[in-house]
CSV table of C-alpha atoms in Angstrom, one decimal:
chain,number,residue,atom,x,y,z
A,1,MET,CA,108.6,115.6,113.7
A,2,CYS,CA,106.5,116.4,110.7
A,3,GLY,CA,102.8,116.0,111.4
A,4,ARG,CA,101.1,118.3,109.0
A,5,SER,CA,102.0,119.4,105.4
A,6,ALA,CA,100.5,121.0,102.4
A,7,CYS,CA,100.3,120.0,98.7
A,8,THR,CA,98.1,122.2,96.4
A,9,LEU,CA,99.7,121.2,93.1
A,10,ALA,CA,97.6,119.9,90.2
A,11,PRO,CA,98.3,116.3,89.1
A,12,GLN,CA,99.6,117.3,85.7
A,13,THR,CA,101.9,119.9,87.2
A,14,ILE,CA,103.3,117.2,89.6
A,15,LEU,CA,103.9,114.8,86.7
A,16,ASP,CA,105.6,117.5,84.5
A,17,SER,CA,107.7,119.0,87.3
A,18,THR,CA,109.0,115.7,88.6
A,19,ARG,CA,109.5,114.2,85.1
A,20,SER,CA,107.3,111.3,86.1
A,21,ASN,CA,105.8,108.9,83.5
A,22,ASN,CA,102.6,107.7,85.1
A,23,TRP,CA,100.1,108.2,87.9
A,24,SER,CA,97.6,105.4,87.9
A,25,ASN,CA,95.7,106.2,91.0
A,26,SER,CA,95.6,110.0,90.9
A,27,HIS,CA,91.9,110.0,91.7
A,28,LEU,CA,92.8,109.3,95.4
A,29,TYR,CA,94.7,112.7,95.6
A,30,SER,CA,93.0,115.9,96.6
A,31,PRO,CA,95.1,119.1,96.7
A,32,SER,CA,95.0,120.6,100.2
A,33,PHE,CA,96.7,123.3,102.4
A,34,ASN,CA,96.1,121.0,105.4
A,35,VAL,CA,97.4,117.5,104.9
A,36,ALA,CA,97.0,115.4,108.0
A,37,PRO,CA,98.1,111.8,108.6
A,38,SER,CA,95.9,109.2,106.8
A,39,ARG,CA,95.4,111.6,103.8
A,40,TYR,CA,96.6,110.5,100.3
A,41,GLN,CA,99.5,112.5,98.8
A,42,PRO,CA,101.6,112.3,95.7
A,43,VAL,CA,104.7,110.1,96.2
A,44,MET,CA,107.4,109.4,93.7
A,45,ILE,CA,108.9,105.9,93.3
A,46,ASN,CA,111.2,104.1,91.0
A,47,GLU,CA,109.2,101.5,89.0
A,48,ASN,CA,111.1,99.4,86.5
A,49,GLY,CA,113.8,102.2,86.2
A,50,LYS,CA,111.2,105.0,85.6
A,51,ARG,CA,109.8,107.6,87.9
A,52,VAL,CA,106.1,107.2,88.6
A,53,ILE,CA,103.7,108.9,91.0
A,54,LYS,CA,101.5,107.0,93.4
A,55,SER,CA,98.8,108.4,95.7
A,56,MET,CA,99.8,107.0,99.1
A,57,LYS,CA,98.3,107.1,102.5
A,58,TRP,CA,100.4,108.9,105.2
A,59,GLY,CA,101.1,106.5,108.1
A,60,ASP,CA,99.3,103.3,109.1
A,61,MET,CA,102.4,101.1,108.2
A,62,GLY,CA,103.4,97.7,109.5
A,63,ASN,CA,101.4,95.1,111.3
A,64,ASN,CA,101.1,97.1,114.6
A,65,ARG,CA,98.6,99.9,113.9
A,66,GLN,CA,99.0,101.1,117.5
A,67,LEU,CA,102.4,102.7,116.6
A,68,SER,CA,102.7,106.1,115.1
A,69,THR,CA,104.3,105.5,111.7
A,70,ILE,CA,104.0,108.9,110.0
A,71,ASN,CA,107.7,109.6,110.6
A,72,ALA,CA,110.8,107.4,110.6
A,73,ARG,CA,114.0,108.7,112.4
A,74,SER,CA,117.0,108.6,110.1
A,75,GLU,CA,119.2,107.7,113.0
A,76,GLY,CA,119.4,103.9,113.2
A,77,ILE,CA,117.0,103.5,110.4
A,78,MET,CA,119.0,100.7,108.7
A,79,SER,CA,119.0,98.5,111.8
A,80,SER,CA,115.3,99.2,112.6
A,81,ARG,CA,113.2,96.0,112.5
A,82,LEU,CA,110.3,98.0,111.1
A,83,TRP,CA,112.0,100.5,108.8
A,84,GLY,CA,115.2,98.6,107.8
A,85,PRO,CA,113.7,96.3,105.2
A,86,LEU,CA,111.8,99.2,103.6
A,87,VAL,CA,114.7,101.6,103.3
A,88,LYS,CA,116.6,98.8,101.4
A,89,HIS,CA,113.9,98.2,98.9
A,90,ASN,CA,111.1,100.7,99.2
A,91,ARG,CA,112.4,104.2,99.1
A,92,CYS,CA,110.2,107.1,97.9
A,93,CYS,CA,110.0,110.9,97.6
A,94,ILE,CA,107.1,112.8,98.9
A,95,ILE,CA,106.0,116.0,97.0
A,96,ALA,CA,104.8,118.9,99.1
A,97,ASP,CA,104.5,122.7,99.0
A,98,GLY,CA,105.9,122.7,102.6
A,99,TYR,CA,105.1,121.6,106.1
A,100,TYR,CA,103.9,123.0,109.4
A,101,GLU,CA,105.4,123.1,112.9
A,102,TRP,CA,103.9,124.7,116.0
A,103,LYS,CA,105.6,126.9,118.5
A,104,ASN,CA,104.4,127.0,122.1
A,105,GLN,CA,104.3,130.6,123.4
A,106,ASN,CA,102.8,131.3,126.8
A,107,GLY,CA,100.7,128.2,126.7
A,108,ASN,CA,99.4,128.8,123.1
A,109,LYS,CA,100.5,127.0,120.0
A,110,PHE,CA,101.1,129.1,116.9
A,111,PRO,CA,101.5,127.4,113.5
A,112,HIS,CA,104.4,128.2,111.2
A,113,PHE,CA,104.6,127.1,107.6
A,114,LEU,CA,108.0,126.1,106.2
A,115,ARG,CA,108.7,126.1,102.5
A,116,SER,CA,111.4,126.7,100.0
A,117,LYS,CA,112.5,130.4,99.6
A,118,SER,CA,112.1,129.9,95.9
A,119,LYS,CA,108.5,128.9,96.6
A,120,GLN,CA,108.9,125.7,94.6
A,121,PHE,CA,107.7,122.5,95.9
A,122,LEU,CA,109.8,120.5,98.4
A,123,VAL,CA,110.7,116.8,98.1
A,124,PHE,CA,111.0,114.7,101.3
A,125,ALA,CA,112.8,111.4,101.6
A,126,GLY,CA,110.5,108.6,102.6
A,127,ILE,CA,109.8,104.9,102.7
A,128,TYR,CA,106.7,103.1,101.7
A,129,GLU,CA,105.0,99.7,101.8
A,130,SER,CA,102.4,98.2,99.5
A,131,THR,CA,99.7,95.7,100.3
A,132,VAL,CA,97.2,93.9,98.1
A,133,VAL,CA,93.6,93.8,99.3
A,134,ASN,CA,90.9,92.2,97.1
A,135,GLY,CA,93.1,92.5,94.1
A,136,GLU,CA,93.8,96.2,94.6
A,137,THR,CA,97.3,97.5,95.7
A,138,ASN,CA,97.2,100.0,98.6
A,139,TYR,CA,100.2,102.2,99.4
A,140,ASN,CA,101.3,103.8,102.7
A,141,TYR,CA,104.3,106.0,103.4
A,142,ALA,CA,106.4,107.6,106.2
A,143,ILE,CA,108.5,110.7,106.1
A,144,ILE,CA,112.2,110.3,107.2
A,145,THR,CA,113.2,112.9,109.7
A,146,THR,CA,116.5,114.2,110.9
A,147,LYS,CA,117.9,116.8,113.4
A,148,SER,CA,116.7,120.3,112.4
A,149,ALA,CA,118.9,122.8,110.6
A,150,LYS,CA,120.3,125.6,112.7
A,151,ASP,CA,118.0,128.3,111.2
A,152,ILE,CA,114.8,126.5,112.2
A,153,SER,CA,116.0,124.8,115.4
A,154,TRP,CA,114.2,127.5,117.4
A,155,LEU,CA,110.9,126.1,116.1
A,156,HIS,CA,111.5,122.3,116.4
A,157,ASP,CA,114.3,119.9,117.0
A,158,ARG,CA,113.3,117.6,114.0
A,159,MET,CA,112.7,118.2,110.3
A,160,PRO,CA,112.0,116.1,107.2
A,161,VAL,CA,115.0,114.9,105.3
A,162,ILE,CA,114.8,117.1,102.2
A,163,VAL,CA,116.1,115.8,98.8
A,164,VAL,CA,117.6,118.9,97.4
A,165,ASP,CA,117.9,118.4,93.6
A,166,ASP,CA,117.1,116.1,90.7
A,167,ASP,CA,120.3,114.0,90.9
A,168,SER,CA,119.7,113.4,94.6
A,169,ILE,CA,116.2,112.2,93.8
A,170,ASP,CA,117.5,109.6,91.4
A,171,CYS,CA,120.2,108.7,93.9
A,172,TRP,CA,117.7,108.2,96.7
A,173,LEU,CA,115.3,106.2,94.6
A,174,SER,CA,117.7,103.9,92.8
A,175,LEU,CA,121.2,103.5,94.4
A,176,PRO,CA,121.9,100.4,96.6
A,177,PRO,CA,121.7,101.5,100.3
A,178,SER,CA,124.5,101.4,102.8
A,179,SER,CA,124.9,102.7,106.3
A,180,SER,CA,127.3,105.5,105.1
A,181,SER,CA,125.1,106.6,102.2
A,182,SER,CA,122.0,106.8,104.4
A,183,SER,CA,123.7,109.0,106.9
A,184,SER,CA,125.3,111.3,104.3
A,185,SER,CA,122.0,111.7,102.5
A,186,SER,CA,120.3,112.8,105.7
A,187,SER,CA,123.1,115.3,106.6
A,188,SER,CA,123.4,116.8,103.2
A,189,SER,CA,119.7,117.3,102.8
A,190,SER,CA,119.3,118.9,106.2
A,191,SER,CA,122.2,121.3,105.6
A,192,SER,CA,120.9,122.3,102.2
A,193,SER,CA,117.4,122.9,103.6
A,194,SER,CA,118.8,125.5,106.1
A,195,SER,CA,119.5,127.7,103.1
A,196,SER,CA,116.4,126.9,101.1
A,197,SER,CA,113.7,126.9,103.8
A,198,SER,CA,112.0,129.7,105.5
A,199,SER,CA,109.2,130.0,108.0
A,200,SER,CA,106.2,132.3,108.2
A,201,SER,CA,103.2,132.4,110.5
A,202,SER,CA,100.2,130.8,109.0
């Protein structure tokens, strides 16, 4: 599970680094070391064949607001009644410095911050939905998770699916989905993250 993240990048840095063309609602984003569900974060989507950034709210997806929708398990995602339609048509990439997990030691929980060893930003695979209220389009997203890579399995048994390079970003955002491509994307991202992610106490 990924329940807390960080994104401290300036809007222009995000646009330049992701080669994105536009960010119409950037005013909703506030850089933060402590991003909790319901906060707005920079999310990349494919809009008319171009990369654009949208500020999206983490979680609160679907008609049943009683469910926790901040994460979507990659296993069985294509057949999910909630996630299946979104993964076919509403794929996205979430921009983050890294994310937090907590380790329970002797009854106390200690936070660990996981980020790329190169200290560049991470890109998580996700899905999103958009709704129009009073003429304004609102966006919500969920992070897709998979089984943890071996080098961080001591900390948690789940991790975000990490999109490892520029070509993979284009692939995730634009290629027609299939059951085989969905599973291969998850496994390749998690194996790559085992060599690119490290943890440190925070």
